[in-house]
């Protein structure tokens, strides 16, 4: 299975993914590009999240949330 396929399955089962998840689980360093491709067929919402890194500095990252397949007529 391709990385795109693995990330799609992750989204379908777990409902969301972050860039850190994609890197640790699937070795994908370009999650944004994968999501761009998947959005041709699937409705995926982007939510910005705030956190602190291990040094206490504020960081912002995206969480992608699976909303299902795009309905076509």
Short mmCIF file of C-alpha atoms in Angstrom, two decimals:
data_model
loop_
_atom_site.label_atom_id
_atom_site.label_comp_id
_atom_site.label_asym_id
_atom_site.label_seq_id
_atom_site.Cartn_x
_atom_site.Cartn_y
_atom_site.Cartn_z
CA UNK A 1 0.00 0.00 0.00
CA UNK A 2 1.27 3.50 -0.82
CA UNK A 3 1.80 6.21 1.78
CA UNK A 4 -1.27 7.98 0.42
CA UNK A 5 -3.30 4.81 0.91
CA UNK A 6 -1.97 4.33 4.43
CA UNK A 7 -2.73 7.92 5.39
CA UNK A 8 -6.23 7.64 3.92
CA UNK A 9 -6.87 4.47 5.94
CA UNK A 10 -5.58 6.23 9.05
CA UNK A 11 -7.97 9.13 8.45
CA UNK A 12 -10.90 6.79 7.90
CA UNK A 13 -10.26 4.80 11.07
CA UNK A 14 -8.83 7.39 13.47
CA UNK A 15 -10.63 10.43 11.97
CA UNK A 16 -7.61 12.81 12.16
CA UNK A 17 -3.87 13.04 11.59
CA UNK A 18 -1.07 15.53 12.26
CA UNK A 19 2.28 15.91 10.47
CA UNK A 20 4.03 14.30 13.46
CA UNK A 21 1.68 11.29 13.27
CA UNK A 22 2.31 10.94 9.52
CA UNK A 23 6.08 11.09 9.98
CA UNK A 24 6.25 8.69 12.92
CA UNK A 25 3.77 6.14 11.56
CA UNK A 26 4.30 6.29 7.78
CA UNK A 27 7.56 8.16 7.16
CA UNK A 28 5.72 10.93 5.33
CA UNK A 29 7.34 14.34 5.58
CA UNK A 30 4.89 15.94 3.13
CA UNK A 31 1.50 15.40 4.73
CA UNK A 32 0.18 18.65 3.25
CA UNK A 33 0.87 17.34 -0.26
CA UNK A 34 -0.88 14.04 0.53
CA UNK A 35 -3.91 15.89 1.91
CA UNK A 36 -3.98 18.10 -1.22
CA UNK A 37 -4.19 14.96 -3.37
CA UNK A 38 -6.83 13.33 -1.16
CA UNK A 39 -9.02 16.45 -1.27
CA UNK A 40 -9.82 15.70 -4.91
CA UNK A 41 -12.08 12.91 -3.62
CA UNK A 42 -12.48 13.40 0.13
CA UNK A 43 -13.68 16.20 2.38
CA UNK A 44 -10.82 16.92 4.80
CA UNK A 45 -10.96 19.81 7.25
CA UNK A 46 -7.83 21.62 8.47
CA UNK A 47 -7.72 22.80 12.08
CA UNK A 48 -4.80 24.85 13.40
CA UNK A 49 -3.63 23.73 16.82
CA UNK A 50 -1.31 25.46 19.29
CA UNK A 51 1.18 23.76 21.59
CA UNK A 52 4.62 24.26 23.10
CA UNK A 53 7.76 22.52 21.92
CA UNK A 54 10.12 20.77 24.33
CA UNK A 55 11.82 24.11 25.06
CA UNK A 56 8.55 25.85 25.94
CA UNK A 57 8.33 27.82 22.69
CA UNK A 58 4.88 28.18 21.15
CA UNK A 59 4.29 26.22 17.95
CA UNK A 60 1.34 25.90 15.59
CA UNK A 61 0.57 22.85 13.50
CA UNK A 62 -2.28 21.50 11.39
CA UNK A 63 -4.59 18.67 12.30
CA UNK A 64 -6.42 17.19 9.32
CA UNK A 65 -9.87 15.78 10.07
CA UNK A 66 -11.63 13.30 7.79
CA UNK A 67 -15.22 14.27 6.95
CA UNK A 68 -16.06 11.60 4.36
CA UNK A 69 -16.14 11.24 0.63
CA UNK A 70 -17.24 14.19 -1.49
CA UNK A 71 -20.74 13.56 -2.80
CA UNK A 72 -21.12 13.79 -6.56
CA UNK A 73 -24.33 13.99 -8.56
#
